[in-house]
Structure formats: structure tokens, C-alpha cells
Coordinates of C-alpha atoms and ligand atoms in Angstrom, one line a residue:
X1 CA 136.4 75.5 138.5
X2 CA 139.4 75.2 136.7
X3 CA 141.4 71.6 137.6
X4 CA 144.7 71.8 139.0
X5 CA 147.8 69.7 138.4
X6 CA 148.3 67.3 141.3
X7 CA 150.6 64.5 141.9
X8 CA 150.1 62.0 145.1
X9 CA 152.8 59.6 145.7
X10 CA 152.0 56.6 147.7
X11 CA 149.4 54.2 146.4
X12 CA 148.1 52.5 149.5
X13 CA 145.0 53.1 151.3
X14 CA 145.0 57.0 151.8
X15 CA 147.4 57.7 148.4
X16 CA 145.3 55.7 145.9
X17 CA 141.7 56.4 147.3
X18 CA 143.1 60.3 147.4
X19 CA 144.6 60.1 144.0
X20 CA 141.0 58.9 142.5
X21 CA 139.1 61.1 144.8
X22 CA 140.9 64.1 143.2
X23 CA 140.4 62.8 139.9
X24 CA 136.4 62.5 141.3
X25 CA 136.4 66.2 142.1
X26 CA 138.0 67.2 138.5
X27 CA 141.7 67.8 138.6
X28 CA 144.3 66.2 137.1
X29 CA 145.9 63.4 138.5
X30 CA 149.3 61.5 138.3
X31 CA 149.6 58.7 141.1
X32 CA 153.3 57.8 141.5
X33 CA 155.1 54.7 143.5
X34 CA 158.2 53.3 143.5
X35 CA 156.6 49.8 143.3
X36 CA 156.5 48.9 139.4
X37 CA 154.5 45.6 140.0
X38 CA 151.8 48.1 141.2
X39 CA 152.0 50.5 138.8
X40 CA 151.7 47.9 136.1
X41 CA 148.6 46.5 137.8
X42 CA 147.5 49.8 138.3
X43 CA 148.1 50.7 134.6
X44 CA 146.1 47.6 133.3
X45 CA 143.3 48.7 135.3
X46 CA 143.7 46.4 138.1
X47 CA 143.3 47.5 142.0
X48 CA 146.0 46.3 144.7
X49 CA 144.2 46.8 147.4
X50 CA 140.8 46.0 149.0
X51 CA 138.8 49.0 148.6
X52 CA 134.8 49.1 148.6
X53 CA 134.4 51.6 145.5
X54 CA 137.9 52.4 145.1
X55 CA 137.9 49.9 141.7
X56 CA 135.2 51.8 140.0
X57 CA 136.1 55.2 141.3
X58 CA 140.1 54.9 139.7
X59 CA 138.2 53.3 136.3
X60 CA 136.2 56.3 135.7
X61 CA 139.0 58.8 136.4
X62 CA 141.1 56.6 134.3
X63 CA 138.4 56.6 131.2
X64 CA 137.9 60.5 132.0
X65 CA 141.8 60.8 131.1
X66 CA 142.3 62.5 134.4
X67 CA 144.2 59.9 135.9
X68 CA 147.5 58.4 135.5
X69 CA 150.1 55.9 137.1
X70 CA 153.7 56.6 136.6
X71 CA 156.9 55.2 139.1
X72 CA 158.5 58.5 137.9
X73 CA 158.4 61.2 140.2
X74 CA 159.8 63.1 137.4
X75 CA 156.4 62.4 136.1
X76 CA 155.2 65.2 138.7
X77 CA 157.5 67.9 137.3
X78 CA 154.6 70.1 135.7
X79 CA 152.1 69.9 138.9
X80 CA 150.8 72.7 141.4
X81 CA 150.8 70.3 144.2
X82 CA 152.5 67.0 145.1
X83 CA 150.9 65.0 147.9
X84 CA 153.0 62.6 150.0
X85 CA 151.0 59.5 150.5
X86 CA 153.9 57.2 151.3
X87 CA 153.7 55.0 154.5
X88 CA 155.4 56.0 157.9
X89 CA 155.8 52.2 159.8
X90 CA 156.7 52.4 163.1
X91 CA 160.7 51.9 163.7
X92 CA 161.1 48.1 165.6
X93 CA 163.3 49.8 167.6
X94 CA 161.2 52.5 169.6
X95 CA 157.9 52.8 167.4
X96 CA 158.6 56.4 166.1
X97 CA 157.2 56.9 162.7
X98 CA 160.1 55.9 160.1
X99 CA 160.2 59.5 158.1
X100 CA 162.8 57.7 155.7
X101 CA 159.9 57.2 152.7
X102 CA 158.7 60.7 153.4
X103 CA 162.1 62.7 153.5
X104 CA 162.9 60.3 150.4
X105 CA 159.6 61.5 148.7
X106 CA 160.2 65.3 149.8
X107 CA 164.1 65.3 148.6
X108 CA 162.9 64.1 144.8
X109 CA 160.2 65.9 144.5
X110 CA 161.6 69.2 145.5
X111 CA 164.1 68.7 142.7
X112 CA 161.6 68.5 140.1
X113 CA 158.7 70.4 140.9
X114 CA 158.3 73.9 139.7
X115 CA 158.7 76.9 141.5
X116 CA 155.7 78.2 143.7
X117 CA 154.8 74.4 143.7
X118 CA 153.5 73.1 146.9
X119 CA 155.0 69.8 148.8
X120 CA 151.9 68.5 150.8
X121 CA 152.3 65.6 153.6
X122 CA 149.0 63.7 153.5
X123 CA 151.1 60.8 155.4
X124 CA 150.3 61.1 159.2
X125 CA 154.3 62.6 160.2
X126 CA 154.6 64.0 163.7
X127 CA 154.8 67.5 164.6
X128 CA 157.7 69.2 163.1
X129 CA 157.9 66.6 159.9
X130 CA 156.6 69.8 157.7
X131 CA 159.5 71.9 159.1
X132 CA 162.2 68.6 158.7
X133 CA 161.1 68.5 154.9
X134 CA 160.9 72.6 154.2
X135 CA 164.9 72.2 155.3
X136 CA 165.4 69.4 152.5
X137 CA 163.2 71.3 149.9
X138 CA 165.6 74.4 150.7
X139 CA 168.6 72.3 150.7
X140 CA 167.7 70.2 147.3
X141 CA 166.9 73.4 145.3
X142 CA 168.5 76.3 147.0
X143 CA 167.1 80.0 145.8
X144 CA 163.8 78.5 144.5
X145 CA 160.3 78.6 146.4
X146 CA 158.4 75.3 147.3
X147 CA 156.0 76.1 149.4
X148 CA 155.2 73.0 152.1
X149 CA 151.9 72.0 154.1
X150 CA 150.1 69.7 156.0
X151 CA 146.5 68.1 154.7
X152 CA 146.0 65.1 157.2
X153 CA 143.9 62.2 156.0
X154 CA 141.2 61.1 158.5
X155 CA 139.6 58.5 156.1
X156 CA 138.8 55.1 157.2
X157 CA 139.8 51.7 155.4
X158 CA 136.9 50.0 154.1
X159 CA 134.2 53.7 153.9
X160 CA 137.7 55.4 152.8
X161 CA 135.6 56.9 149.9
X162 CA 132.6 58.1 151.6
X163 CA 135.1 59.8 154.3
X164 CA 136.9 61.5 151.4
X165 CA 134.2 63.0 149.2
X166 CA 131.6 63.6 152.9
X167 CA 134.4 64.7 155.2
X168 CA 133.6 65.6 158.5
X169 CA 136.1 68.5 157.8
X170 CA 139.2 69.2 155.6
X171 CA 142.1 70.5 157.5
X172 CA 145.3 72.4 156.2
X173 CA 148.1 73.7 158.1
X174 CA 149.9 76.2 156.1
X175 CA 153.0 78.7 157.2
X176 CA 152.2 81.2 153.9
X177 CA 149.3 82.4 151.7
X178 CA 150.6 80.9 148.7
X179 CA 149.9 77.1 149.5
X180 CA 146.9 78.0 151.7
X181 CA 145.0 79.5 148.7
X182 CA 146.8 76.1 146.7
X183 CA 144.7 73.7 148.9
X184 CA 141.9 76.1 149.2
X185 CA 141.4 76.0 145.5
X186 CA 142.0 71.8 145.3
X187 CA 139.6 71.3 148.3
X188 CA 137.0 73.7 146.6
X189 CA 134.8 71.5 144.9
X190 CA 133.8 70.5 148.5
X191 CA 133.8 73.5 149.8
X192 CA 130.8 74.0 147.5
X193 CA 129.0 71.5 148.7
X194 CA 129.4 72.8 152.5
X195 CA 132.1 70.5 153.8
X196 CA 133.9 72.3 156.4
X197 CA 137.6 73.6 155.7
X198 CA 140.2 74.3 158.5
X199 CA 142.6 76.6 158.1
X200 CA 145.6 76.2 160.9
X201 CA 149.4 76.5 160.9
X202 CA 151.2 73.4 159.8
X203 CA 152.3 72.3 163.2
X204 CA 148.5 72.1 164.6
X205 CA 147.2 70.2 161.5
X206 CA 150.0 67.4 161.7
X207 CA 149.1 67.3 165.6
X208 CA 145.7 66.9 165.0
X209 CA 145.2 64.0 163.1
X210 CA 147.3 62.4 166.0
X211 CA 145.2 63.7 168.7
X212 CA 142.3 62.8 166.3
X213 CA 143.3 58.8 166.7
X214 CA 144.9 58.8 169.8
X215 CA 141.1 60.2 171.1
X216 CA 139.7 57.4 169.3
X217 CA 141.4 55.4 170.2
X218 CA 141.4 56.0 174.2
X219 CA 137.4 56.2 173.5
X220 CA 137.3 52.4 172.3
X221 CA 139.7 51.3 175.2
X222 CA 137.4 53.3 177.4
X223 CA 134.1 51.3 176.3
X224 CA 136.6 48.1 176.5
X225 CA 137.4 48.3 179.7
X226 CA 133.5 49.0 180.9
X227 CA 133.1 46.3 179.2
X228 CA 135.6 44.0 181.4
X229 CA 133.6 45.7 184.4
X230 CA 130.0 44.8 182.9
X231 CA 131.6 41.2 182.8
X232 CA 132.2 41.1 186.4
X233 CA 129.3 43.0 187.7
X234 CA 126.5 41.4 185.4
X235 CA 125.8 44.9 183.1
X236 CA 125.7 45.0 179.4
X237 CA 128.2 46.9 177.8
X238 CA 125.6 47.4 174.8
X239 CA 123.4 49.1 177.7
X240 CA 125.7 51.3 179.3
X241 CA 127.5 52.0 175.2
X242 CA 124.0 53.1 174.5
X243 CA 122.8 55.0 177.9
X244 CA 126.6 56.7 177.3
X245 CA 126.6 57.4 173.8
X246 CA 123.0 59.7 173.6
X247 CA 124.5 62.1 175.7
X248 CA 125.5 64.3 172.9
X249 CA 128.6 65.7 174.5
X250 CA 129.7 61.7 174.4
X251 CA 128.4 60.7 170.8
X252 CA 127.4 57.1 170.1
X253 CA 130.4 56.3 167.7
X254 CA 133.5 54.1 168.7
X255 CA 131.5 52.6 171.5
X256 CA 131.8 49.3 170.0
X257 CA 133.3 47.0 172.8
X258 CA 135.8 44.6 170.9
X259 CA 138.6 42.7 171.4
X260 CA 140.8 45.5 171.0
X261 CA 141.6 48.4 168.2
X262 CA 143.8 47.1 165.1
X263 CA 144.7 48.5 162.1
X264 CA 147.3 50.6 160.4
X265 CA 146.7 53.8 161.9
X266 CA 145.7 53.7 165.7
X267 CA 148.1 51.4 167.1
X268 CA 150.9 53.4 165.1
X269 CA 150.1 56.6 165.7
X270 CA 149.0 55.9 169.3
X271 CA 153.0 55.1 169.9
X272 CA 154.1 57.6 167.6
X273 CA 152.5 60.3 169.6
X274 CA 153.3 59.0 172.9
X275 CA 157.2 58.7 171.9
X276 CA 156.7 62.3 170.4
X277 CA 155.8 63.4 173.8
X278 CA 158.7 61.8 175.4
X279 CA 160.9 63.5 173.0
X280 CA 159.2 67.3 174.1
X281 CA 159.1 66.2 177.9
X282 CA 155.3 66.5 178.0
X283 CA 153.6 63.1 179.4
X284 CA 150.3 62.0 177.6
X285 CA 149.7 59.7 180.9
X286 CA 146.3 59.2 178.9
X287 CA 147.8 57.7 175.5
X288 CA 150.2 55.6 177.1
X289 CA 147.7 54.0 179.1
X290 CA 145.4 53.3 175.9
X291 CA 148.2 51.9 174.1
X292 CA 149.0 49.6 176.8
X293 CA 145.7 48.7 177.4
X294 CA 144.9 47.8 174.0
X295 CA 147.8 46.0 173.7
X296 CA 147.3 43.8 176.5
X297 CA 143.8 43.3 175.8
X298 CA 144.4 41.9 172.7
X299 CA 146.4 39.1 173.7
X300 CA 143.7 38.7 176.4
X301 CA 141.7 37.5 174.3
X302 CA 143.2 34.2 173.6
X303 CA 143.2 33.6 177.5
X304 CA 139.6 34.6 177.4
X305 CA 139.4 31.9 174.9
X306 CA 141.1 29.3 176.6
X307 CA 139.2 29.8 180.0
X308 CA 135.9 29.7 177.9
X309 CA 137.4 26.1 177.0
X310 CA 137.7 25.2 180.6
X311 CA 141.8 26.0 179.9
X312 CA 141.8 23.3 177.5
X313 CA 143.0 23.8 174.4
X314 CA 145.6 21.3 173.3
X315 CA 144.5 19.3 170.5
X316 CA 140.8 21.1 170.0
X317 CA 139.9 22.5 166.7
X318 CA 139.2 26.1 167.0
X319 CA 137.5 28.2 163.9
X320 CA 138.0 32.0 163.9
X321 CA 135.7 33.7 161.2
X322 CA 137.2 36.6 160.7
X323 CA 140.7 37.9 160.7
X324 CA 141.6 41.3 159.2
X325 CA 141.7 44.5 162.1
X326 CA 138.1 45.4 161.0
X327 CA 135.4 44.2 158.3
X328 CA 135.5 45.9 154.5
X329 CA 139.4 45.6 154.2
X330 CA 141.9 43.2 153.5
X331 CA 144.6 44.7 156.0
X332 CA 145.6 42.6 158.8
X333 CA 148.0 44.8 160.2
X334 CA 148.1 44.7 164.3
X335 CA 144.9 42.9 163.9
X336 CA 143.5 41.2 167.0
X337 CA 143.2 38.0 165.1
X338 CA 147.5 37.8 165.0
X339 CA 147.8 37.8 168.8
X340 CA 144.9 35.4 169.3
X341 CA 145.8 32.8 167.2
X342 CA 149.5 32.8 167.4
X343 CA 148.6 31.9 171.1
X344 CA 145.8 29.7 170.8
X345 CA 148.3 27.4 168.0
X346 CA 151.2 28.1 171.1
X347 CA 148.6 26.4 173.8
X348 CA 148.4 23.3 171.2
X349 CA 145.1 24.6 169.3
X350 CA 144.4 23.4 165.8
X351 CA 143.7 26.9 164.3
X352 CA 141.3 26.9 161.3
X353 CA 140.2 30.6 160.0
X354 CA 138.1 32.0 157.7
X355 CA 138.0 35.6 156.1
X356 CA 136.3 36.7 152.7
X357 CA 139.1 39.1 151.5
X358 CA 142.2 38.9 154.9
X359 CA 143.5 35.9 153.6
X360 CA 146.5 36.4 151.3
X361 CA 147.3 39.0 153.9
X362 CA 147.1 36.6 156.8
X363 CA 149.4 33.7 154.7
X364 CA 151.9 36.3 155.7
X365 CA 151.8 36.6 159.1
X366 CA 150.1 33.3 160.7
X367 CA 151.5 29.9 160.3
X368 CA 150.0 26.4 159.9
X369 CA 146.7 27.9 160.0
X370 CA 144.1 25.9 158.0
X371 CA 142.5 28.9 155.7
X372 CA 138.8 28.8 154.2
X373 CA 136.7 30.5 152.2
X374 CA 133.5 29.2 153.7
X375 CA 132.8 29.3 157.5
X376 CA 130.9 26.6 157.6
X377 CA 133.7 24.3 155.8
X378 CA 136.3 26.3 158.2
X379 CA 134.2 25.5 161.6
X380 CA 133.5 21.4 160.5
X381 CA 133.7 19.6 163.2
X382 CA 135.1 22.3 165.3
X383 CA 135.0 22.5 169.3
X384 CA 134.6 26.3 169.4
X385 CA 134.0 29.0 166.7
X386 CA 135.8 32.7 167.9
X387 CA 133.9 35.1 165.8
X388 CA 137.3 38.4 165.4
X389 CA 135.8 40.8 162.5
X390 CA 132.1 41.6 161.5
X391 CA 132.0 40.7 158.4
X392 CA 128.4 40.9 156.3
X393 CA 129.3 37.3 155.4
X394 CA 129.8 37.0 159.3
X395 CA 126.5 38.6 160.4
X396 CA 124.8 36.5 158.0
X397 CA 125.8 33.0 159.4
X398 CA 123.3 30.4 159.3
X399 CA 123.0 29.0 162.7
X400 CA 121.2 26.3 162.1
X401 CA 124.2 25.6 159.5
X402 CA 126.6 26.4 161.6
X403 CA 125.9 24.5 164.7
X404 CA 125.5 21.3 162.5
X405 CA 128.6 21.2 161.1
X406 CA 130.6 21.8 164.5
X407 CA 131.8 19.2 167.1
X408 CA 130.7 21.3 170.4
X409 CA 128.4 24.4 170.3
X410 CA 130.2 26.8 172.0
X411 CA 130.4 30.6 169.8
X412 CA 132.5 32.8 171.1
X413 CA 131.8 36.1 170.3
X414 CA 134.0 38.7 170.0
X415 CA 132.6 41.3 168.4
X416 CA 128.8 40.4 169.7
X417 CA 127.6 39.8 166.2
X418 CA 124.8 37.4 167.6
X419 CA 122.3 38.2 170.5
X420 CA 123.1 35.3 173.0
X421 CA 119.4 34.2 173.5
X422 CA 118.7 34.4 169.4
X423 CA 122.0 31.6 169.0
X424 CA 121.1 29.8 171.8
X425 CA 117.9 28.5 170.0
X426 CA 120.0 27.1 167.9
X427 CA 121.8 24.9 170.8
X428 CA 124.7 27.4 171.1
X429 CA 126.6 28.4 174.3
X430 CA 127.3 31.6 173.8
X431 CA 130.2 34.1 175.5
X432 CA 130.3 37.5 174.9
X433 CA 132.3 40.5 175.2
X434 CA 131.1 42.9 178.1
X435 CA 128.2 40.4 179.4
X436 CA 128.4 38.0 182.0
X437 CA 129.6 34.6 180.5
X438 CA 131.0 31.9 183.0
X439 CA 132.9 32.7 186.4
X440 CA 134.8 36.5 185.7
X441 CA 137.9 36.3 183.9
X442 CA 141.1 35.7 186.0
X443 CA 143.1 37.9 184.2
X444 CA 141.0 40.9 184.8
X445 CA 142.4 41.1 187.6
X446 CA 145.6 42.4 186.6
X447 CA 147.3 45.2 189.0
X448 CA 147.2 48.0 187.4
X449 CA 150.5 49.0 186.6
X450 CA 149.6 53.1 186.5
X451 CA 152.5 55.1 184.2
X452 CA 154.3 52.4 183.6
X453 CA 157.4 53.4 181.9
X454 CA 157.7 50.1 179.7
X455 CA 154.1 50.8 178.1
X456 CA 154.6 46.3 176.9
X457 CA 154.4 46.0 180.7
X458 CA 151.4 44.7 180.6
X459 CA 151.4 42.7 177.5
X460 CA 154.4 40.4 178.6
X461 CA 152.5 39.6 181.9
X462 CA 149.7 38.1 179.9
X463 CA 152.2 36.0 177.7
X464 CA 153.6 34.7 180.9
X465 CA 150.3 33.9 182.3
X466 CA 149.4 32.4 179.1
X467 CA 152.1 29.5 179.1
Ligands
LIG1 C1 141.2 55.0 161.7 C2 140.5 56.4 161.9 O1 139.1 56.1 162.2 C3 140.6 57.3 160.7 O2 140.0 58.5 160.9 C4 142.1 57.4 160.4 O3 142.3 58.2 159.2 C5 142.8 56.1 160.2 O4 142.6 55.3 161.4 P1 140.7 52.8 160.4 O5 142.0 52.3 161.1 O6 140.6 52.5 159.0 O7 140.6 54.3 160.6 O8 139.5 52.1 161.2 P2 138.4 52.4 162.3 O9 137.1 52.2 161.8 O10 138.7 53.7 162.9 O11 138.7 51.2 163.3 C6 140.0 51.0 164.0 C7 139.9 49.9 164.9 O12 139.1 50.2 166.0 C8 139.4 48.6 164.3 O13 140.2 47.5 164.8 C9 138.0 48.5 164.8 O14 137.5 47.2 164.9 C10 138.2 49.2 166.2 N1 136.9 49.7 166.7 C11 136.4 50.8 166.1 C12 136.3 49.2 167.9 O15 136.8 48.2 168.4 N2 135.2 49.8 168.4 C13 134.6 50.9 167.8 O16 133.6 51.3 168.3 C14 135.2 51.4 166.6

């Protein structure tokens, strides 16, 4: 296989672990950003995100001279394909993706890149984004053919590797020959090793990646909300999870009851595709449902909490191990941990947390929480320990340890790290998630507010029955 020139620009989560992975599968790689700080890390062979692999992976492409770090786009000039990695944030004002970065990203490339080149969005843009940024191409560099497609990224933070290099399937959505046979050839190396390729027009790739999460999505919220009903009826979520899951028209995976889905893609892209659907008329009753769900549940959880504690919290010292939106990451964006403490510290708790890698994220966010490195130091003389994210470290806890150091025995947890009966022996009172605890949560008796058309709906009621 002859390498081809690539450029991705973007180097967070997908653009970073996409640039090396390229690099992995021999072509030539130039990873741009606009952020210099990063690219000078990046440069000195330093890694700016939390990545398991990633460092070693972007070392050996580095040593192999097939990878490079410029915050020239100009650097991309002499490539066959430019991938747009940049983020797409959800606008504060109606949670559509913000297509700024990406139309930036599309408008300077196009002026550099060589003709037959292809523009590729890797960054999850809603439908019609490939058709917004063939107009700009056009526009920038009238007469000249830049071809533009659609390669959505379905990897996953903290096994972002492993999903790259063993995808479940590669999809491209191209409208022409040219940039279809582009990615064919870029993708080939896993082609060879029987990794499934999709061919589809640009508009169905950049909707499925969106119906991808927004399915995943809606399956976790499903398992969550069994799992409120196992609460109340005396089931086990991990029964029914299991009993569901073997059916293989079901699948066991994303049948994890939690306290609700984080992260930087599903709570995005969720709203993105539900405001999309506004936009065309159609309504995804579904989605919106999901999203309010989730969001609702994850402030839930700190009422959960607080009944647990008998509804007293003022004044009690309250360790949550674990805070970033799943384990294997640093990112704490719309984790379950923000919602949960912010109103935990709001009810007059004395929020302590621990996390092995979220914690110079967290600083960010969350205010006058007491941060550790070591659970056992965070959960000293605590009155309840709230386990939020699976860590190894977290799975790994010493009981015995544990319940020595803290004030009152009570473990909640979130994320059913610890079989109830296997703490208990170690004098712990342990609640659960989607298991009969104490007397059925209060709030599960919300009305259901069925196609409501303000999807926080449900979110501010559980504020307002929070203070
Ligand atoms: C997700 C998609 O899985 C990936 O394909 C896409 O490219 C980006 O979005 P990611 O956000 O990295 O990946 O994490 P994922 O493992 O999917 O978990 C998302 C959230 O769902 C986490 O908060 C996680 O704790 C939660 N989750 C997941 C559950 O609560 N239960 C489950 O069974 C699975």
C-alpha cells in the first residue's frame, strides 16, 4: 500500500487519536490546531489529553517520521485528504451544534488544498453540514475541484484506540467517485484485515452517527428507567439487564444502569438531533424523551442521595470517588458528578471527591470541593461515600480500609461497583441503583410530562424539589 498525504485538524479526542491512528496504518500525517500551547506540547512529545495508549501510539508515529504537529493549516497544502476534527459545542442558546470551528476549518483549508483534494468532516455536523461546507469550498476557490465527504467517528473516550484500529465498521458518505475511492484507499489497510466498510451518500453517514448515539443513548435511559421500576418493585436491574441483554436481537452492551449518560458526545448530539428534527418538522418523540430523561435523572441523583441520608445533608461530609462522565478519561463534560455535587454543596454538604486523572478538569467546573488523590484520605471521617465513575482504582477499594477511615458506613453506589452483601461484611449499608434500598424514592414519582415541548421540563422540577 502506498501512504497517502493526510492532514486532520482538531487535536482532541477523535482528531489526535485519528491523526496517530493514520500514522499507525502507514500514511503520512500532519495534525493541525489553532492552539499553539498544544502544538508545542504536542511537538515536545507531550499528550494533552487522557488517552489509554494514545501516548505511545503518537511517539511511534512521531519516531517513524510519519507524524507531525503544525498550527498552520497551510501546513496541509500538499495533502490528498484533510480531516476536520474540530469540536462542534452545543450553542447556549438552543443546543444546535456550533458549525463556526468547522465552516472556519473548511473556508482555510479549501484555500490551500490542491485540486482533486478531499475535505472530510470527521466532527459529528448534522445533516446537510457536508452540503453547507461544499458551498464555502466553491465559494473560497471558485473553478477548482475539492471534493467533500463525510467519515463519522464512532470511537469511544478511554478504548478510543481499540475502536479505531477494530472498528465495528467504517462509514463514508460520499456524493462522487473521486473521494469515495480517496477514503477507500486511506481506510484500506483495514479493509485488509476484514473491518467492514460502508459506502453511503454523505447525507446518511452524517445522520448515522447521530442516530448511532441517540440509539445509545435511549438504550441506557431505557435500562435506567427499569432500573427506577426494579427499585420500587424489589427486581434487580442486573437480572432483568442480563435476562434482556442474551436475547441477541437486544445485545448485552449499554445495559449498564447508571446514574445517567455523560460525556461529550451523547448529551450533545442527543439535542443536536432532536433540534435538527425541529428544524425539518419531523418529531423524534423518542430522543426527546431520552434527553429529558437523562437529564432529569442526573440531578436525581443528588435527591437520591439526600433521601438515603434521611434528607439530611447540611453540614455532613460527603466523599464522591469518582467524577469524570465515565472511567479511562479525564473529560468531565456533562458528567453526572457536576449535577450531584453542585446540589449536594447547595443542600449544605461538605463535598470531598476523589478521581485518578478528572481532577484538573473538575477544578474547572466545581467549587469549594475538597479534591484527593487517594479515596481513602478523600472519604476520612466521612458520613457517606457516593461511588459516580468505575474506576480500576475504584473497583479495587479496600473495604476493610475504607470503612475504617469513615465516620458512618453508608456506600452509596452509583454505578454498583460492590455487590451489597460482599460490602456489608465489612459493616457497610449499602444503596444501590436498580435494587431495593430503603422506602422507594419520592421523586420517582414524577408525572410524566409525555412530549413536553420544553425537553428541561423535567429537570427544573427536580431543582425545585431539591430546595
Ligand atoms: C460515545 C459512543 O459510544 C461513541 O461511539 C461515540 O463516538 C462518542 O460517544 P463515549 O461518550 O466516549 O462514546 O462513551 P460511552 O462509553 O459510550 O459512554 C457514554 C456515557 O454512557 C457514559 O456516561 C457512560 O457511563 C454511560 N453508560 C454507558 C451507561 O450509563 N451505561 C452503559 O451501559 C453504557
Amino acid at each position: 500500500m502506498v501512504g497517502k498525504k493526510l492532514a486532520v485538524v482538531g487535536t482532541g479526542y477523535v482528531g489526535l487519536v485519528a491523526g496517530a491512528c493514520f500514522a499507525k496504518m502507514g500514511h503520512d500525517v500532519i495534525c493541525v490546531d489553532i492552539d499553539a500551547e498544544r502544538i508545542v506540547m504536542l511537538q515536545r512529545g507531550g499528550i494533552p489529553i487522557y488517552e489509554p495508549g494514545l501516548e505511545t501510539l503518537v511517539h511511534e508515529g512521531v519516531a517513524a517520521g510519519r507524524l507531525t504537529f503544525s498550527t498552520k493549516i497551510a501546513d496541509a497544502a500538499p495533502c490528498d485528504a484533510a480531516f476536520i476534527a474540530v469540536g462542534t459545542p452545543p450553542r447556549k442558546t438552543d443546543g444546535e451544534a456550533d458549525l463556526s470551528f468547522v465552516y472556519e476549518c473548511a473556508r482555510e483549508l479549501a484555500a490551500v488544498l490542491k485540486p482533486g483534494a478531499v475535505i472530510v468532516d470527521k466532527s459529528t455536523v448534522p445533516v446537510g453540514t457536508g452540503d453547507a461546507v461544499e458551498r464555502i469550498v466553491r465559494k473560497t476557490r471558485p473553478g477548482i475541484t475539492i471534493h467533500v465527504a463525510s467519515n463519522p467517528e464512532f470511537l469511544r473516550e478511554g478504548s478510543a484506540i481499540g475502536d479505531f484500529m477494530e472498528p465495528d465498521r467504517i462509514v463514508i458518505g460520499c456524493n462522487d467517485k473521486a473521494s469515495e475511492d480517496t477514503l477507500s484507499a486511506i481506510y484500506a489497510p483495514l479493509q485488509a484485515k476484514g473491518y467492514r466498510l460502508i459506502k453511503t451518500k454523505r447525507r446518511s453517514a452524517e445522520l448515522i452517527k447521530y442516530a448511532a448515539n441517540a440509539f445509545l443513548a435511549t438504550k441506557i435511559t431505557f435500562i435506567n428507567e427499569m432500573a427506577d421500576l426494579c427499585e420500587a418493585v424489589d427486581a434487580d436491574i442486573a437480572d432483568v439487564a442480563l435476562g434482556m441483554g442474551t436475547d441477541s436481537r437486544i445485545g448485552p452492551q449499554f445495559l449498564q444502569a447508571g446514574p445517567g449518560y455523560g460525556g461529550s458526545c451523547f448529551p450533545k448530539d442527543t439535542l443536536a438531533l432532536v433540534r435538527t428534527s425541529q428544524e425539518f418538522g419531523v418529531h423524534l418523540r423518542i430522543v426527546e424523551e431520552t434527553v429529558a430523561a437523562n437529564s432529569a435523572r442526573k440531578r436525581r441523583m443528588a435527591l437520591k442521595v439526600r433521601h438515603i441520608m434521611h434528607g439530611k445533608v447540611e453540614g455532613k461530609k460527603i466523599s464522591v470517588l469518582g467524577l469524570t462522565f465515565k472511567a479511562d478519561t479525564d473529560d468531565m463534560r456533562d458528567s453526572p458528578s457536576i449535577p450531584l455535587i453542585e446540589l449536594l454543596q447547595r443542600a449544605g454538604a461538605d463535598v470531598h471527591a476523589y478521581d485518578p486523572e478528572g481532577i484538573e478538569q473538575a477544578k474547572k467546573i466545581l467549587k469549594d470541593v475538597t479534591y484527593h488523590l487517594d479515596p481513602y484520605q478523600c472519604s476520612q471521617g466521612a458520613d457517606a461515600v457516593v461511588i459516580m465513575t468505575d474506576w480500576e482504582s475504584i473497583r479495587h477499594i479496600d473495604l476493610a480500609m475504607l470503612s475504617s477511615v469513615m465516620r458512618s458506613h453508608l456506600l452509596i453506589d452509583l454505578r454498583r461497583v460492590y455487590p451489597p452483601e460482599e460490602a456489608a461484611k465489612y459493616g457497610f449499608t449499602v444503596e444501590t441503583i436498580g435494587r431495593t434500598g430503603l422506602e422507594p424514592h419520592p421523586i420517582a414519582q414524577f408525572e410524566p410530562q409525555f412530549m413536553s415541548p420544553d425537553i428541561n421540563a423535567f429537570t427544573r422540577k427536580a431543582e425545585e424539589e431539591f430546595a
